[in-house]
Coordinates of C-alpha atoms in Angstrom, one line a residue:
Chain A
M190 CA 55.7 -32.8 28.2
P191 CA 58.0 -33.0 31.2
L192 CA 60.8 -30.6 31.9
E193 CA 63.5 -30.9 29.2
V194 CA 67.1 -30.3 30.1
M195 CA 70.3 -30.0 28.1
D196 CA 73.5 -29.9 30.1
R197 CA 76.9 -29.4 28.5
R198 CA 80.5 -28.8 29.5
A199 CA 82.8 -26.7 27.3
S200 CA 84.9 -29.8 26.6
D201 CA 81.8 -31.5 25.0
N202 CA 82.1 -29.4 21.9
E203 CA 84.7 -27.7 19.6
Y204 CA 84.6 -23.9 19.5
L205 CA 83.6 -23.1 16.0
H206 CA 80.5 -21.0 15.5
R207 CA 80.6 -20.0 11.8
D208 CA 77.5 -17.8 12.2
F209 CA 79.8 -15.2 13.8
H210 CA 80.9 -14.4 10.2
G211 CA 77.4 -13.3 9.6
A212 CA 77.4 -11.2 12.7
L213 CA 80.7 -9.5 11.7
S214 CA 79.3 -8.9 8.2
S215 CA 76.1 -7.2 9.7
A216 CA 78.4 -5.1 11.9
L217 CA 80.4 -4.0 8.8
I218 CA 77.3 -3.1 6.9
Y219 CA 76.2 -1.0 9.9
L220 CA 79.5 0.7 10.1
E221 CA 79.5 1.6 6.4
E222 CA 76.0 2.9 6.6
H223 CA 76.7 5.1 9.6
F224 CA 80.4 6.0 9.3
G225 CA 81.2 5.3 5.7
A226 CA 83.9 3.1 4.2
E227 CA 86.5 5.2 6.0
G228 CA 84.9 4.6 9.4
L229 CA 84.8 0.8 8.6
R230 CA 88.5 0.7 7.7
D231 CA 89.3 2.8 10.8
Y232 CA 87.6 0.3 13.1
L233 CA 89.2 -2.7 11.4
R234 CA 92.6 -1.1 11.7
R235 CA 92.2 -0.3 15.3
F236 CA 90.9 -3.8 16.1
A237 CA 93.8 -5.3 14.2
L238 CA 96.4 -3.2 16.0
S239 CA 95.0 -4.1 19.3
Y240 CA 94.0 -7.7 19.0
Y241 CA 96.9 -8.9 16.9
A242 CA 99.5 -7.1 19.1
P243 CA 101.2 -10.4 20.1
L244 CA 101.3 -11.5 16.4
R245 CA 102.8 -8.2 15.4
E246 CA 105.5 -8.7 18.0
D247 CA 106.1 -12.2 16.6
I248 CA 106.3 -10.8 13.1
R249 CA 109.1 -8.4 14.1
E250 CA 111.0 -11.4 15.5
R251 CA 110.2 -14.2 13.0
G252 CA 109.1 -12.3 9.9
L253 CA 107.1 -14.1 7.3
I254 CA 107.1 -17.4 9.2
A255 CA 104.9 -15.9 11.9
I256 CA 102.4 -14.7 9.3
A257 CA 102.4 -18.0 7.5
D258 CA 101.8 -19.9 10.8
R259 CA 98.9 -17.6 11.6
L260 CA 97.3 -18.1 8.2
R261 CA 97.7 -21.9 8.3
A262 CA 96.1 -22.0 11.7
I263 CA 92.9 -20.1 10.8
Y264 CA 92.6 -21.4 7.2
D265 CA 93.0 -25.0 8.4
L266 CA 90.5 -24.4 11.3
E267 CA 87.9 -22.9 8.9
G268 CA 88.5 -25.5 6.2
A269 CA 89.7 -23.1 3.5
D270 CA 91.0 -24.2 0.1
Y271 CA 94.3 -22.3 0.0
S272 CA 98.0 -22.5 -0.7
L273 CA 101.0 -20.6 0.6
Q274 CA 104.2 -20.0 -1.3
M275 CA 107.1 -18.8 0.8
G276 CA 110.2 -17.0 -0.6
A277 CA 113.0 -15.3 1.2
D278 CA 111.4 -11.9 1.1
E279 CA 107.9 -12.7 0.0
L280 CA 104.9 -14.8 1.0
L281 CA 102.2 -15.4 -1.7
V282 CA 98.8 -16.6 -0.5
E283 CA 96.1 -18.0 -2.7
V284 CA 92.6 -18.6 -1.2
R285 CA 90.5 -20.4 -3.8
A286 CA 87.3 -20.0 -1.8
C287 CA 86.8 -18.0 1.4
P288 CA 85.1 -20.2 4.0
A289 CA 83.5 -17.2 5.7
V290 CA 81.8 -16.0 2.4
A291 CA 80.8 -19.6 1.6
H292 CA 79.1 -20.0 5.0
M293 CA 77.3 -16.7 4.7
R294 CA 76.1 -17.4 1.2
A295 CA 74.9 -20.9 2.2
S296 CA 73.2 -19.6 5.3
G297 CA 71.5 -16.6 3.8
Y298 CA 73.5 -13.9 5.6
A299 CA 74.2 -10.7 3.7
V300 CA 77.9 -10.4 2.7
A301 CA 79.1 -6.8 3.5
P302 CA 80.1 -4.9 0.4
Q303 CA 83.4 -4.0 2.1
W304 CA 84.1 -7.6 3.3
R305 CA 87.4 -7.6 1.4
E306 CA 88.6 -5.1 4.0
T307 CA 88.7 -8.0 6.6
V308 CA 91.7 -9.1 4.5
R309 CA 93.2 -5.9 3.1
T310 CA 92.9 -3.5 6.1
V311 CA 93.5 -6.2 8.7
H312 CA 96.6 -7.5 7.0
E313 CA 98.0 -4.0 6.3
A314 CA 97.5 -3.2 10.0
I315 CA 99.1 -6.4 11.1
C316 CA 102.2 -5.4 9.1
E317 CA 102.2 -1.8 10.3
G318 CA 105.5 -0.8 12.0
S319 CA 107.3 -3.9 10.8
P320 CA 109.7 -4.4 7.8
W321 CA 106.9 -6.2 6.0
G322 CA 104.2 -4.8 3.7
F323 CA 101.0 -6.3 2.3
E324 CA 99.0 -6.0 -0.9
L325 CA 95.7 -7.6 -2.0
L326 CA 96.4 -8.6 -5.5
E327 CA 93.0 -10.0 -6.5
Y328 CA 89.6 -10.4 -4.8
C329 CA 86.4 -12.1 -6.0
E330 CA 83.3 -10.4 -4.5
E331 CA 81.1 -13.5 -5.1
T332 CA 83.3 -16.1 -3.4
G333 CA 85.9 -14.2 -1.5
A334 CA 88.6 -16.0 -3.4
N335 CA 91.7 -13.9 -3.3
R336 CA 95.5 -13.6 -3.9
Q337 CA 97.6 -11.9 -1.3
R338 CA 101.2 -10.8 -1.1
F339 CA 103.3 -10.1 2.0
F340 CA 106.7 -8.6 1.1
R341 CA 109.8 -7.0 2.5
R342 CA 109.3 -3.2 2.1
S343 CA 112.0 -1.5 0.1
D344 CA 112.6 1.0 2.9
A345 CA 113.0 -1.8 5.5
Q346 CA 116.4 -2.5 7.0
Chain B
M290 CA 90.6 -12.8 7.2
I291 CA 89.2 -12.7 10.7
S292 CA 88.4 -16.2 11.8
C293 CA 85.0 -16.8 13.5
T294 CA 87.1 -17.8 16.5
E295 CA 88.4 -14.2 16.6
F296 CA 85.0 -12.6 16.3
I297 CA 84.4 -12.0 20.0
P298 CA 87.4 -9.7 20.5
A299 CA 86.4 -7.9 17.2
Y300 CA 82.9 -7.5 18.6
S301 CA 84.1 -6.1 22.0
E302 CA 86.4 -3.7 20.2
L303 CA 83.5 -2.6 18.0
F304 CA 81.5 -1.6 21.0
R305 CA 84.4 0.4 22.3
Y306 CA 84.9 2.1 18.9
L307 CA 81.2 3.0 18.6
E308 CA 81.1 4.4 22.1
E309 CA 84.1 6.6 21.2
R310 CA 82.4 7.8 18.0
G311 CA 78.9 8.4 19.3
G312 CA 78.6 7.6 23.0
R313 CA 76.5 5.0 24.7
E314 CA 73.6 5.9 22.4
E315 CA 75.5 4.8 19.4
V316 CA 76.3 1.4 21.0
M317 CA 72.6 0.9 21.8
R318 CA 71.6 1.9 18.2
F319 CA 74.0 -0.8 16.9
W320 CA 72.7 -3.5 19.2
E321 CA 69.2 -2.8 18.1
D322 CA 70.2 -2.8 14.5
L323 CA 72.1 -6.0 14.9
S324 CA 69.0 -7.6 16.6
D325 CA 66.8 -6.6 13.6
R326 CA 69.4 -7.5 11.0
F327 CA 71.0 -10.7 12.4
L328 CA 68.5 -12.5 14.6
G329 CA 65.9 -13.3 12.0
N330 CA 66.5 -17.0 12.6
L331 CA 65.6 -16.7 16.3
R332 CA 62.5 -14.7 15.4
A333 CA 61.4 -17.2 12.8
L334 CA 61.9 -20.2 15.2
V335 CA 59.9 -18.6 18.0
E336 CA 57.1 -17.6 15.6
E337 CA 56.9 -21.2 14.4
H338 CA 57.5 -23.2 17.5
G339 CA 56.8 -20.8 20.4
L340 CA 59.1 -21.3 23.4
R341 CA 60.6 -24.4 21.8
G342 CA 62.0 -22.0 19.2
C343 CA 64.3 -20.7 21.9
W344 CA 65.4 -24.3 22.7
L345 CA 66.1 -24.9 19.0
Y346 CA 68.0 -21.7 18.5
W347 CA 70.3 -21.9 21.5
S348 CA 70.8 -25.7 21.1
H349 CA 72.6 -24.8 17.9
T350 CA 74.5 -21.7 19.0
L351 CA 75.6 -22.7 22.5
N352 CA 76.9 -26.1 21.4
E353 CA 78.9 -24.5 18.5
E354 CA 80.2 -21.9 20.9
A355 CA 81.3 -24.7 23.3
A356 CA 79.6 -23.1 26.2
D357 CA 79.4 -24.6 29.7
F358 CA 75.6 -24.4 30.4
R359 CA 72.4 -25.9 31.4
M360 CA 69.3 -25.2 29.4
E361 CA 65.7 -26.0 30.6
L362 CA 62.4 -26.0 28.7
D363 CA 59.1 -26.3 30.5
E364 CA 56.4 -25.8 27.9
E365 CA 53.5 -26.5 30.3
A366 CA 54.8 -23.8 32.7
G367 CA 55.6 -21.5 29.8
E368 CA 59.3 -21.1 30.7
F369 CA 62.6 -21.4 29.1
R370 CA 65.9 -20.9 30.9
I371 CA 69.6 -20.8 30.2
I372 CA 72.0 -21.0 33.2
M373 CA 75.4 -20.1 31.8
R374 CA 78.1 -21.6 34.1
H375 CA 80.9 -20.2 32.0
C376 CA 80.2 -17.9 29.0
P377 CA 82.8 -18.8 26.2
S378 CA 82.7 -15.2 24.9
K379 CA 83.2 -13.3 28.2
G380 CA 85.6 -16.1 29.3
L381 CA 87.7 -15.6 26.1
L382 CA 87.8 -11.8 26.6
M383 CA 88.8 -12.2 30.2
S384 CA 91.6 -14.6 29.2
L385 CA 93.3 -12.1 26.9
D386 CA 96.3 -10.4 28.7
H387 CA 96.7 -7.6 26.1
M388 CA 93.1 -6.4 25.8
E389 CA 90.4 -5.2 28.2
P390 CA 86.8 -6.3 27.4
Y391 CA 84.4 -3.5 26.6
H392 CA 83.0 -2.3 30.0
D393 CA 79.4 -3.4 29.2
Y394 CA 80.2 -6.3 26.9
C395 CA 77.5 -8.5 28.4
G396 CA 74.8 -5.9 28.0
H397 CA 74.3 -6.7 24.3
C398 CA 72.8 -10.1 25.1
D399 CA 69.9 -8.6 27.1
V400 CA 69.2 -5.9 24.4
L401 CA 69.4 -8.2 21.4
Y402 CA 67.3 -11.0 22.6
R403 CA 64.6 -8.9 24.4
R404 CA 64.1 -6.9 21.3
V405 CA 63.2 -10.1 19.4
L406 CA 61.2 -11.9 22.1
E407 CA 59.1 -9.1 23.7
P408 CA 57.1 -8.2 20.5
L409 CA 56.3 -11.9 20.1
G410 CA 54.6 -12.0 23.6
Y411 CA 57.4 -13.2 25.8
E412 CA 59.1 -11.7 28.8
C413 CA 62.9 -11.9 28.8
V414 CA 64.8 -11.5 32.0
A415 CA 68.6 -11.5 32.0
D416 CA 70.6 -11.8 35.3
L417 CA 74.0 -10.3 34.6
S418 CA 75.0 -9.8 38.2
E419 CA 77.8 -12.3 37.9
C420 CA 78.9 -11.6 34.4
D421 CA 82.3 -10.3 35.6
E422 CA 82.9 -14.0 36.4
A423 CA 81.5 -15.1 33.0
R424 CA 78.3 -16.4 34.6
C425 CA 74.7 -15.3 33.8
S426 CA 71.2 -16.6 33.2
I427 CA 68.4 -15.7 30.8
T428 CA 64.7 -16.6 31.5
V429 CA 62.0 -16.4 28.9
R430 CA 58.4 -16.6 29.9
R431 CA 55.1 -16.2 28.1
S432 CA 53.8 -12.8 29.0
A433 CA 50.8 -12.8 31.3
N434 CA 48.6 -11.0 28.7
K435 CA 49.4 -13.4 25.8

């Protein structure tokens, strides 16, 4: 067999490597095993505060619209079955099947027992320091389906 | 939800977090754990197909990651090589104005893949000398004593 070569430019493909969900899940399992659920949440909060800093700034300026724009972008990209319901002071989110959990289950990756924290802790951290709060109303461990609520905090100006 | 397109910054921040909690040794422990826990598909492909297993594994991952690369497989010479002209992961981290990449972000590649391939009878050599410019290479060869 002669030398085989594959040569690709970045523009040849779309950037969407769903196996990264499995890698993140493995990382969360490791964190819980070595640092407990508290360590896992501490890491996710620190990551969210750091990585989503531009989004957090945007939320302070545009409020719930900034949150809705971000959710639409990632859920559309990942092919999620979801709906958003926007009110004046509240954004309700329903994810009928989480695409990350669906991919992990289909590919045989272990889903971290604390996977829900990628929604709850991350969204709480994104809202930190803003007039907005977050609560995870429901979460299905099997499919990752969930209902979320972003709301204006009662102590906000 | 953290999108799979946001994983790389999460990964980089995890290395930083682990180093703060337990030093460099903790980061290394995690990389070894991740290799054992997550790279079963690479291990299975190389066990079944030999060096071609590397080709099959990276054909999938590098295309989905939209990498800028050249990959070579010479089964007669017993060598597989990836020349990464622009790593999408390191490139993404370098493009973020508000975050610094973990100082040894690229080190995980060498540890994770060597840990799978060496016990299977392959030598795995990573050249990370240009990783600050998102360029690197990995060469996998059959070990002389295999």
